[in-house]
Amino acid sequence: EDKVVQSPLSLVVHEGDTVTLNCSYEVTNFRSLLWYKQEKKAPTFLFMLTSSGIEKKSGRLSSILDKKELFSILNITATQTGDSAVYLCASGGYQKVTFGTGTKLQVIP
Amino acid sequence: EAGVTQFPSHSVIEKGQTVTLRCDPISGHDNLYWYRRVMGKEIKFLLHFVKESKQDESGMPNNRFLAERTGGTYSTLKVQPAELEDSGVYFCASSLGLGWEQFFGPGTRLTVL
């Protein structure tokens, strides 16, 4: 059965800190690794990674995939209170996407 | 551009009743997915449509769940009769192509009493 494991389950940091969220996966027919941010309602898309070693960046967020170790990390630098959310990692095959349980990040002033 | 929309936002029903959830995908997205998150668990895949055809319904829990996408536009997910364990948040997502990033709707919270 496909499996995605995220760590830590939750994290509390102060504004300005840098955080690293981890995601490991075991998926048949792997196609992509996806990161989403979920605040109140819909998970919002952050990154899709398909190739190892290529960092994707968007502002203070960046992510990288290691297909050999079946692992991805999401980095957030200079965290702000608005980064508080649940960060979901998901592994996509050609059809369905398998989600991890998420990492709950709380950024306090 | 409008995102994925879902209706209703929240539904509270009694055990044994029927509920129908609706999803309107992003215009032009042929791929539509249903997911469910029950309390404390991860989001789980239910099924996938390409246009009006079901491509994969391996995640549907049992035959009390029926999804349709007549005409290949919006989709409905009917639960009949609802049981207590059906409570959770039902998400819909759509994507332009197979394997492309999926854009999620806000979810429908279903509470079965």
CSV table of C-alpha atoms in Angstrom, one decimal:
chain,number,residue,atom,x,y,z
A,1,GLU,CA,0.0,0.0,0.0
A,2,ASP,CA,1.3,3.5,-0.9
A,3,LYS,CA,2.5,5.4,2.1
A,4,VAL,CA,3.6,9.0,2.8
A,5,VAL,CA,5.1,9.9,6.2
A,6,GLN,CA,5.7,13.4,7.4
A,7,SER,CA,7.7,14.7,10.3
A,8,PRO,CA,7.5,16.4,12.7
A,9,LEU,CA,3.8,16.1,13.4
A,10,SER,CA,3.8,19.6,14.7
A,11,LEU,CA,6.2,22.4,15.3
A,12,VAL,CA,6.2,25.7,17.2
A,13,VAL,CA,8.8,28.3,16.2
A,14,HIS,CA,9.3,32.0,16.7
A,15,GLU,CA,9.1,34.5,13.9
A,16,GLY,CA,12.3,34.7,12.0
A,17,ASP,CA,13.3,31.1,12.5
A,18,THR,CA,14.0,28.7,9.7
A,19,VAL,CA,12.1,25.4,9.6
A,20,THR,CA,12.6,22.2,7.7
A,21,LEU,CA,9.7,19.8,7.2
A,22,ASN,CA,10.3,16.3,6.1
A,23,CYS,CA,8.5,13.9,3.9
A,24,SER,CA,9.3,10.3,3.0
A,25,TYR,CA,7.3,8.1,0.6
A,26,GLU,CA,6.8,4.6,-0.6
A,27,VAL,CA,4.7,4.7,-3.7
A,28,THR,CA,4.2,2.5,-6.7
A,29,ASN,CA,4.3,4.2,-10.1
A,30,PHE,CA,5.7,7.4,-8.6
A,31,ARG,CA,5.3,10.4,-10.8
A,32,SER,CA,5.6,13.5,-8.5
A,33,LEU,CA,5.9,14.8,-5.0
A,34,LEU,CA,3.6,17.6,-4.1
A,35,TRP,CA,3.5,20.1,-1.2
A,36,TYR,CA,0.4,21.9,-0.1
A,37,LYS,CA,-0.4,24.5,2.5
A,38,GLN,CA,-3.7,24.1,4.3
A,39,GLU,CA,-4.8,27.0,6.5
A,40,LYS,CA,-8.6,26.9,7.0
A,41,LYS,CA,-10.1,25.3,4.0
A,42,ALA,CA,-8.7,24.1,0.7
A,43,PRO,CA,-5.1,22.9,0.6
A,44,THR,CA,-3.3,25.4,-1.6
A,45,PHE,CA,-0.6,24.1,-4.0
A,46,LEU,CA,3.0,25.0,-3.3
A,47,PHE,CA,5.3,22.8,-5.3
A,48,MET,CA,5.4,19.8,-7.6
A,49,LEU,CA,8.7,18.0,-7.7
A,50,THR,CA,9.5,15.4,-10.3
A,51,SER,CA,13.3,15.3,-10.5
A,52,SER,CA,15.9,14.7,-7.9
A,53,GLY,CA,18.3,17.4,-6.7
A,54,ILE,CA,16.6,20.3,-8.4
A,55,GLU,CA,15.5,22.9,-5.8
A,56,LYS,CA,12.2,24.7,-6.4
A,57,LYS,CA,11.9,28.1,-4.8
A,58,SER,CA,9.0,30.5,-4.2
A,59,GLY,CA,9.9,33.4,-2.0
A,60,ARG,CA,10.9,32.2,1.4
A,61,LEU,CA,9.9,28.6,0.6
A,62,SER,CA,12.0,26.0,-1.1
A,63,SER,CA,11.8,22.3,-1.6
A,64,ILE,CA,13.9,19.5,-3.0
A,65,LEU,CA,13.4,15.9,-3.8
A,66,ASP,CA,15.7,12.9,-3.4
A,67,LYS,CA,14.3,10.0,-5.5
A,68,LYS,CA,17.0,7.6,-4.4
A,69,GLU,CA,16.2,8.1,-0.7
A,70,LEU,CA,12.5,8.6,-1.4
A,71,PHE,CA,12.6,11.8,0.5
A,72,SER,CA,11.7,15.5,0.2
A,73,ILE,CA,12.1,18.5,2.4
A,74,LEU,CA,10.3,21.8,2.5
A,75,ASN,CA,12.3,24.7,3.9
A,76,ILE,CA,10.8,28.0,5.1
A,77,THR,CA,13.2,30.7,6.0
A,78,ALA,CA,12.5,33.9,8.1
A,79,THR,CA,9.2,32.5,9.1
A,80,GLN,CA,6.2,34.8,9.7
A,81,THR,CA,3.0,34.3,11.6
A,82,GLY,CA,1.2,34.0,8.3
A,83,ASP,CA,3.2,30.8,7.6
A,84,SER,CA,1.2,29.1,10.4
A,85,ALA,CA,-0.7,26.2,8.7
A,86,VAL,CA,-0.7,22.5,8.2
A,87,TYR,CA,1.8,21.6,5.4
A,88,LEU,CA,0.8,18.5,3.5
A,89,CYS,CA,3.1,16.3,1.5
A,90,ALA,CA,1.6,14.1,-1.1
A,91,SER,CA,3.0,11.6,-3.6
A,92,GLY,CA,1.3,11.5,-7.0
A,93,GLY,CA,1.1,8.6,-9.3
A,94,TYR,CA,-0.6,8.9,-12.7
A,95,GLN,CA,-4.0,9.1,-11.1
A,96,LYS,CA,-4.5,9.2,-7.3
A,97,VAL,CA,-2.5,11.2,-4.9
A,98,THR,CA,-1.5,9.7,-1.5
A,99,PHE,CA,-1.2,12.2,1.4
A,100,GLY,CA,0.7,12.3,4.6
A,101,THR,CA,-1.0,13.4,7.8
A,102,GLY,CA,0.6,16.8,7.6
A,103,THR,CA,2.9,18.9,9.8
A,104,LYS,CA,1.2,21.5,11.8
A,105,LEU,CA,3.4,24.6,11.9
A,106,GLN,CA,2.7,27.4,14.4
A,107,VAL,CA,4.8,30.6,14.2
A,108,ILE,CA,4.6,32.8,17.2
A,109,PRO,CA,5.6,36.5,17.3
B,1,GLU,CA,-10.2,32.5,-12.7
B,2,ALA,CA,-12.6,30.7,-10.4
B,3,GLY,CA,-11.1,27.9,-8.4
B,4,VAL,CA,-12.7,24.6,-7.5
B,5,THR,CA,-15.9,25.1,-5.6
B,6,GLN,CA,-17.9,22.7,-3.4
B,7,PHE,CA,-21.4,22.8,-2.0
B,8,PRO,CA,-22.4,22.8,0.7
B,9,SER,CA,-19.7,24.0,3.1
B,10,HIS,CA,-21.1,21.9,5.9
B,11,SER,CA,-23.9,19.4,6.1
B,12,VAL,CA,-25.3,17.8,9.3
B,13,ILE,CA,-27.5,14.8,8.8
B,14,GLU,CA,-28.8,11.9,10.8
B,15,LYS,CA,-27.7,8.4,10.4
B,16,GLY,CA,-29.6,6.7,7.7
B,17,GLN,CA,-30.3,9.8,5.7
B,18,THR,CA,-29.0,10.6,2.3
B,19,VAL,CA,-26.6,13.5,1.4
B,20,THR,CA,-25.3,14.7,-1.9
B,21,LEU,CA,-22.2,16.7,-2.2
B,22,ARG,CA,-21.4,18.8,-5.3
B,23,CYS,CA,-18.1,19.8,-6.8
B,24,ASP,CA,-17.5,22.2,-9.7
B,25,PRO,CA,-14.0,21.9,-11.0
B,26,ILE,CA,-11.9,24.6,-12.6
B,27,SER,CA,-13.3,25.2,-16.1
B,28,GLY,CA,-11.5,23.1,-18.7
B,29,HIS,CA,-10.1,20.6,-16.2
B,30,ASP,CA,-11.0,17.1,-17.4
B,31,ASN,CA,-9.6,15.4,-14.3
B,32,LEU,CA,-11.7,15.5,-11.2
B,33,TYR,CA,-10.9,13.8,-7.9
B,34,TRP,CA,-12.7,13.1,-4.7
B,35,TYR,CA,-10.9,12.8,-1.4
B,36,ARG,CA,-11.9,12.4,2.2
B,37,ARG,CA,-10.4,13.3,5.5
B,38,VAL,CA,-11.8,11.7,8.6
B,39,MET,CA,-10.9,13.1,12.0
B,40,GLY,CA,-7.3,12.7,12.9
B,41,LYS,CA,-6.4,10.8,9.7
B,42,GLU,CA,-4.7,11.8,6.5
B,43,ILE,CA,-6.6,12.8,3.3
B,44,LYS,CA,-7.5,9.7,1.4
B,45,PHE,CA,-8.2,9.3,-2.2
B,46,LEU,CA,-11.8,8.1,-3.2
B,47,LEU,CA,-12.0,8.3,-6.9
B,48,HIS,CA,-10.9,9.9,-10.1
B,49,PHE,CA,-12.9,11.0,-13.2
B,50,VAL,CA,-11.6,11.9,-16.6
B,51,LYS,CA,-14.4,13.8,-18.1
B,52,GLU,CA,-17.5,11.7,-17.3
B,53,SER,CA,-15.7,8.4,-17.0
B,54,LYS,CA,-14.5,6.9,-13.8
B,55,GLN,CA,-10.8,6.0,-14.1
B,56,ASP,CA,-10.1,4.8,-10.6
B,57,GLU,CA,-12.6,4.3,-7.9
B,58,SER,CA,-10.5,2.0,-5.7
B,59,GLY,CA,-10.7,4.4,-2.8
B,60,MET,CA,-14.5,4.3,-2.5
B,61,PRO,CA,-15.3,2.8,1.0
B,62,ASN,CA,-18.4,0.8,0.0
B,63,ASN,CA,-21.5,0.8,-2.1
B,64,ARG,CA,-23.2,3.4,0.0
B,65,PHE,CA,-21.1,5.9,-1.9
B,66,LEU,CA,-22.0,6.9,-5.5
B,67,ALA,CA,-20.1,9.4,-7.6
B,68,GLU,CA,-21.3,10.8,-10.9
B,69,ARG,CA,-20.1,13.3,-13.4
B,70,THR,CA,-22.7,13.5,-16.0
B,71,GLY,CA,-21.6,15.6,-19.0
B,72,GLY,CA,-18.1,15.8,-17.7
B,73,THR,CA,-18.5,19.1,-15.8
B,74,TYR,CA,-19.6,19.1,-12.2
B,75,SER,CA,-19.6,16.0,-10.1
B,76,THR,CA,-21.8,14.8,-7.2
B,77,LEU,CA,-21.0,12.4,-4.5
B,78,LYS,CA,-24.0,10.8,-2.8
B,79,VAL,CA,-23.9,8.9,0.4
B,80,GLN,CA,-26.9,6.7,1.0
B,81,PRO,CA,-27.7,5.7,3.7
B,82,ALA,CA,-25.1,7.7,5.7
B,83,GLU,CA,-23.4,6.1,8.7
B,84,LEU,CA,-21.6,7.7,11.6
B,85,GLU,CA,-18.2,6.8,10.3
B,86,ASP,CA,-18.9,8.8,7.1
B,87,SER,CA,-18.3,12.0,9.0
B,88,GLY,CA,-15.4,14.0,7.8
B,89,VAL,CA,-14.3,16.6,5.3
B,90,TYR,CA,-14.8,15.7,1.6
B,91,PHE,CA,-12.5,17.4,-0.7
B,92,CYS,CA,-12.7,17.7,-4.5
B,93,ALA,CA,-9.8,18.5,-6.7
B,94,SER,CA,-9.3,19.0,-10.4
B,95,SER,CA,-6.3,19.0,-12.7
B,96,LEU,CA,-5.7,19.9,-16.3
B,97,GLY,CA,-3.9,16.8,-17.2
B,98,LEU,CA,-3.2,13.4,-15.8
B,99,GLY,CA,-0.3,13.7,-13.3
B,100,TRP,CA,-0.5,17.4,-13.2
B,101,GLU,CA,-0.9,19.4,-10.0
B,102,GLN,CA,-4.3,19.1,-8.5
B,103,PHE,CA,-6.2,22.2,-7.2
B,104,PHE,CA,-8.4,21.6,-4.3
B,105,GLY,CA,-11.8,23.0,-3.3
B,106,PRO,CA,-12.6,24.2,0.2
B,107,GLY,CA,-14.1,20.9,1.2
B,108,THR,CA,-17.5,19.9,2.5
B,109,ARG,CA,-17.7,19.0,6.2
B,110,LEU,CA,-20.1,16.2,6.7
B,111,THR,CA,-21.4,15.4,10.2
B,112,VAL,CA,-23.5,12.3,10.6
B,113,LEU,CA,-25.3,12.2,14.0
